[in-house]
PDB file of C-alpha atoms in Angstrom:
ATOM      1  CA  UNK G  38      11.054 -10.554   6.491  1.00 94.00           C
ATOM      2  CA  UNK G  39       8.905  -7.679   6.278  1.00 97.00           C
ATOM      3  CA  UNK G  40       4.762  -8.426   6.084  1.00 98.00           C
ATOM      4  CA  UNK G  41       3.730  -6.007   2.907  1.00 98.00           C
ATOM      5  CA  UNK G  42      -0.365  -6.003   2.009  1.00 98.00           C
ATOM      6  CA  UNK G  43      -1.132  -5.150  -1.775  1.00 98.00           C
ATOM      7  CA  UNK G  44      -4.693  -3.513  -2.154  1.00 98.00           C
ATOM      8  CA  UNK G  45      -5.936  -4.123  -5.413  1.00 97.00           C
ATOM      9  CA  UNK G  46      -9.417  -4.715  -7.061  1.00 96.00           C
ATOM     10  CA  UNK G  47      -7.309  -6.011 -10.264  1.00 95.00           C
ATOM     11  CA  UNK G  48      -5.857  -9.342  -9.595  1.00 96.00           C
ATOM     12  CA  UNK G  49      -2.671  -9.295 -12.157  1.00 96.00           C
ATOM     13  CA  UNK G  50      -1.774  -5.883 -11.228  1.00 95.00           C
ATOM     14  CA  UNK G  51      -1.829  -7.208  -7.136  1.00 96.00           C
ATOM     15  CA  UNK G  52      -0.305 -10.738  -7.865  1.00 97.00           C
ATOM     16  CA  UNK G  53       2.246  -8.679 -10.191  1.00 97.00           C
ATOM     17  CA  UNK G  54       3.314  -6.876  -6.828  1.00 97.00           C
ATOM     18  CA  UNK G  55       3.061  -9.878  -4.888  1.00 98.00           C
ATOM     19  CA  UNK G  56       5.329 -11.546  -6.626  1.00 97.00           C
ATOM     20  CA  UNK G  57       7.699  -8.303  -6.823  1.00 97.00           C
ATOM     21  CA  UNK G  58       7.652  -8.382  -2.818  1.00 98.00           C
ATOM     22  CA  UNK G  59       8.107 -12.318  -2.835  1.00 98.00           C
ATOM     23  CA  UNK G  60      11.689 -12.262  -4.549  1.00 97.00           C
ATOM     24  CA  UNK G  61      12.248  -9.298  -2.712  1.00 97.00           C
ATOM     25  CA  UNK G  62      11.943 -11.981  -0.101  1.00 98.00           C
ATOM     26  CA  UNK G  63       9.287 -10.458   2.041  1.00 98.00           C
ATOM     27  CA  UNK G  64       5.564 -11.732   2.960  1.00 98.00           C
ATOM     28  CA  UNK G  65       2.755 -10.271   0.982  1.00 98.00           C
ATOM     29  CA  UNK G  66      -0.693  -9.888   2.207  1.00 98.00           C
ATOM     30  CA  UNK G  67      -3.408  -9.987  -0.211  1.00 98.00           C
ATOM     31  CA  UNK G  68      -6.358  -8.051  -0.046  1.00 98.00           C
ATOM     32  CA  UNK G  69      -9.098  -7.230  -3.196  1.00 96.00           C
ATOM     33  CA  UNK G  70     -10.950  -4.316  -1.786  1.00 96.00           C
ATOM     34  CA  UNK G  71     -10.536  -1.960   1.534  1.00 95.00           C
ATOM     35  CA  UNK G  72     -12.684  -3.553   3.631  1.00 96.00           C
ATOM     36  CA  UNK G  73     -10.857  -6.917   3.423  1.00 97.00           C
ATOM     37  CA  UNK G  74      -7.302  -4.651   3.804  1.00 98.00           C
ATOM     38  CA  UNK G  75      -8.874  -3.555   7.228  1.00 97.00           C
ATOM     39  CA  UNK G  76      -9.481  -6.712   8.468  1.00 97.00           C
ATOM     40  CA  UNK G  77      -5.906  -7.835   7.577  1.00 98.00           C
ATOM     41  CA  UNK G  78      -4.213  -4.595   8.541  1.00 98.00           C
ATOM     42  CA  UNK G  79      -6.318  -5.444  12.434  1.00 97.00           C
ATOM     43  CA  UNK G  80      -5.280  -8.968  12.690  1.00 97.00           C
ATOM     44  CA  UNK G  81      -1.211  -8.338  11.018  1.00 96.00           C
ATOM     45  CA  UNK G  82       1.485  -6.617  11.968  1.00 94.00           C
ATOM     46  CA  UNK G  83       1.875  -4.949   8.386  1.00 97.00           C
ATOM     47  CA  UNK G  84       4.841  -3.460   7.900  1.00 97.00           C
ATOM     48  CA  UNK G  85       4.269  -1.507   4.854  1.00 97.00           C
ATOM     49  CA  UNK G  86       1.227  -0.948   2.352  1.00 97.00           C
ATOM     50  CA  UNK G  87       0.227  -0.515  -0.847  1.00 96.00           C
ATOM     51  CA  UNK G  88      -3.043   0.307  -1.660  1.00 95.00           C
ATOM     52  CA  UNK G  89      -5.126   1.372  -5.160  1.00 93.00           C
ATOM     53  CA  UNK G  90      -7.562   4.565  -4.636  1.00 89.00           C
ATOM     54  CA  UNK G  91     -10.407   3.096  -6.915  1.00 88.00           C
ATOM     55  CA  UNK G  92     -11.286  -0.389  -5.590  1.00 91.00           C
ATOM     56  CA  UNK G  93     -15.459  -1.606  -5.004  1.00 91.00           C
ATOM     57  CA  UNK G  94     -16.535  -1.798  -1.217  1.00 92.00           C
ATOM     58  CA  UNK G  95     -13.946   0.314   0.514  1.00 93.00           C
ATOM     59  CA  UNK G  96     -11.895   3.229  -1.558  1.00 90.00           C
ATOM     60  CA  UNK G  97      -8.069   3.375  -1.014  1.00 90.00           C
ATOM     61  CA  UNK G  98      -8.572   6.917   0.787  1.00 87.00           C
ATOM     62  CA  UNK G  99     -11.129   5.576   2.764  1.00 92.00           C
ATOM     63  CA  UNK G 100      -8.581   2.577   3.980  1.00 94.00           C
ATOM     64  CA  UNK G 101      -6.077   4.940   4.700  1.00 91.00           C
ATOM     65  CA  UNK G 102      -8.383   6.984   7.354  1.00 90.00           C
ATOM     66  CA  UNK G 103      -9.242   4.182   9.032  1.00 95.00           C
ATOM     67  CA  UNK G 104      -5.784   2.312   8.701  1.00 96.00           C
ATOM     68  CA  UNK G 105      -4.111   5.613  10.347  1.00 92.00           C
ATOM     69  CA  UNK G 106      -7.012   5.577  13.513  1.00 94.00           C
ATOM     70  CA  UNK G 107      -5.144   1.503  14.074  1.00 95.00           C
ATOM     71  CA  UNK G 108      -2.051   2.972  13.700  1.00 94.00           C
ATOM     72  CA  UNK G 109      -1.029   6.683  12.993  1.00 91.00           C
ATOM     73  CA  UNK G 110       2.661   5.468  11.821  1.00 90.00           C
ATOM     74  CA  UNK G 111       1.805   3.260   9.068  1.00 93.00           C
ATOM     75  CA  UNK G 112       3.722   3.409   5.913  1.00 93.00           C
ATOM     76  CA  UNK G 113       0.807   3.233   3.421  1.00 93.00           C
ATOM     77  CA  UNK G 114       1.637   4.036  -0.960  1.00 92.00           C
ATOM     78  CA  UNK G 115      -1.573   4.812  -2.460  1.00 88.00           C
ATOM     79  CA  UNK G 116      -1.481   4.150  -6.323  1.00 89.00           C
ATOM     80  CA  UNK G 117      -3.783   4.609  -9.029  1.00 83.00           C
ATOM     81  CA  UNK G 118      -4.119   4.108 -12.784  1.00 81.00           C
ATOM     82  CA  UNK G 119      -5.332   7.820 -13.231  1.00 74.00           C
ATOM     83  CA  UNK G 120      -3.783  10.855 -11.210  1.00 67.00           C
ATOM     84  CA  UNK G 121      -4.741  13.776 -10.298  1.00 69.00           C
ATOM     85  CA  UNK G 122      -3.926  16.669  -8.492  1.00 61.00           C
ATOM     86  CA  UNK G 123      -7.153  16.636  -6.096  1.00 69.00           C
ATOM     87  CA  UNK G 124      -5.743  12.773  -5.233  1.00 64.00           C
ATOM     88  CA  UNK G 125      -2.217  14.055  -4.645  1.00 64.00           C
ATOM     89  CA  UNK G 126      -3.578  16.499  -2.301  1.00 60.00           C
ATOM     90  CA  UNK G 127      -5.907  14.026  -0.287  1.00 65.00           C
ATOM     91  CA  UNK G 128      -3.056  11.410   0.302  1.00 63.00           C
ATOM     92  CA  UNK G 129      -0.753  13.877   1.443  1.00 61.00           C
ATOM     93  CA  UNK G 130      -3.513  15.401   4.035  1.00 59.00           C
ATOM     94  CA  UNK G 131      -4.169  11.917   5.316  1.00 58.00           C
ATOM     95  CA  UNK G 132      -0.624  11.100   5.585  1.00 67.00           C
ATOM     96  CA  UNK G 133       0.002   8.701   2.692  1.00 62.00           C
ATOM     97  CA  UNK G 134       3.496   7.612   2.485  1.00 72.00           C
ATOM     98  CA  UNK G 135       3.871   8.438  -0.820  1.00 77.00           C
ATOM     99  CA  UNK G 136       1.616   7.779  -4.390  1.00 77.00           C
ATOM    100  CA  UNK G 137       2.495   6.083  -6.938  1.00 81.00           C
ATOM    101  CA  UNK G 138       1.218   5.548 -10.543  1.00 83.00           C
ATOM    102  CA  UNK G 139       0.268   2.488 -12.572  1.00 87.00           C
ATOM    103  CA  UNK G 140       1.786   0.951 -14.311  1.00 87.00           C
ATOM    104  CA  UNK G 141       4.847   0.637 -11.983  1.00 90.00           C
ATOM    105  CA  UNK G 142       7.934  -0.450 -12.994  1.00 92.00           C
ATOM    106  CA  UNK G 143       9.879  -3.380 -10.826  1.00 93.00           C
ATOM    107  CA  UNK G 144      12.988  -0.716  -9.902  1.00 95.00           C
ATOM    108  CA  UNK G 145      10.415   1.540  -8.996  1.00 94.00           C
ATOM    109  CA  UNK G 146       8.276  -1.076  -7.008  1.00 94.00           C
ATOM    110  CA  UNK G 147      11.301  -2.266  -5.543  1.00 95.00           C
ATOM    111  CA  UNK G 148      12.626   1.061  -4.504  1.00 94.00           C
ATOM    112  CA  UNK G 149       9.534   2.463  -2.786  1.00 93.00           C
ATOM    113  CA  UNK G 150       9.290  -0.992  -0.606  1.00 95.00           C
ATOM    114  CA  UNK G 151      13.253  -0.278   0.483  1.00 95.00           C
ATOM    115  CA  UNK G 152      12.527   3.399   1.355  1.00 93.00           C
ATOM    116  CA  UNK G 153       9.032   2.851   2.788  1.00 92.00           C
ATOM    117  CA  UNK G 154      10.517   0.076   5.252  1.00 95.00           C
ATOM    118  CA  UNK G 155      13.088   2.716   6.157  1.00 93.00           C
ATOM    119  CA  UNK G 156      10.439   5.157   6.752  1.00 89.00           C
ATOM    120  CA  UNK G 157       9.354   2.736   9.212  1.00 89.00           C
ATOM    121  CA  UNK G 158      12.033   2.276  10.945  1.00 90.00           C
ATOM    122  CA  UNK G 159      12.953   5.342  11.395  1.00 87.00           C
ATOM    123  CA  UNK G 160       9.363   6.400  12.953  1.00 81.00           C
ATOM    124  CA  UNK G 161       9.609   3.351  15.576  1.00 80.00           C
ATOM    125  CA  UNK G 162      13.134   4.336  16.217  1.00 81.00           C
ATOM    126  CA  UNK G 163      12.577   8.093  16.284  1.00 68.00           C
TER     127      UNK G 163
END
């Protein structure tokens, strides 16, 4: 069972992917803003992470620089309800997994958390 943290200022959208990851039957970690995902991502061994680029108190981007200082192999989506190029661009520089767009589908949700728990394997095997 895989521990997955969900990043999101928007409570249905995060409890929708909690609940994606829970009959996926993994543990989700819950989280409303970066700062909080920090303190989780410290104290957890998180396996995988999705995380929303607007959010109040800490910014997605933000998370992910400081998430990769803990631990440069972390498998961290970045998703947002309004892409751009400039946010493509940044999450590939800081070494986002991959992004994502909201809404998100359950195949799609599903998906990513199979390939990004690959991805993860693969770096602490390789």
């Amino acid at each position: 069972m895989a521990k997955i943290l969900v990043v999101d200022d928007e409570m249905e959208f995060r409890n929708y992917v909690c609940e994606v990851i829970r009959r996926m039957g993994h543990k989700p970690l819950e989280a409303e803003n970066g700062r909080e995902a920090l303190s989780i991502f410290k104290k957890e061994n998180v396996d995988l992470s999705f995380v929303d680029i607007n959010m109040p108190v800490m910014d997605g981007i933000t998370f992910l620089k400081e998430a990769k200082k803990i631990d440069p192999g972390a498998i961290i989506v970045i998703m947002t309800g309004f892409p751009s190029a400039e946010t493509i661009i940044e999450t590939i520089e800081d070494e986002g997994y991959t992004y994502i767009t909201k809404p998100v589908e359950i195949e799609q949700l599903a998906d990513i958390v199979e390939r990004g728990l690959r991805a993860k394997e693969n770096r602490e095997s390789g």
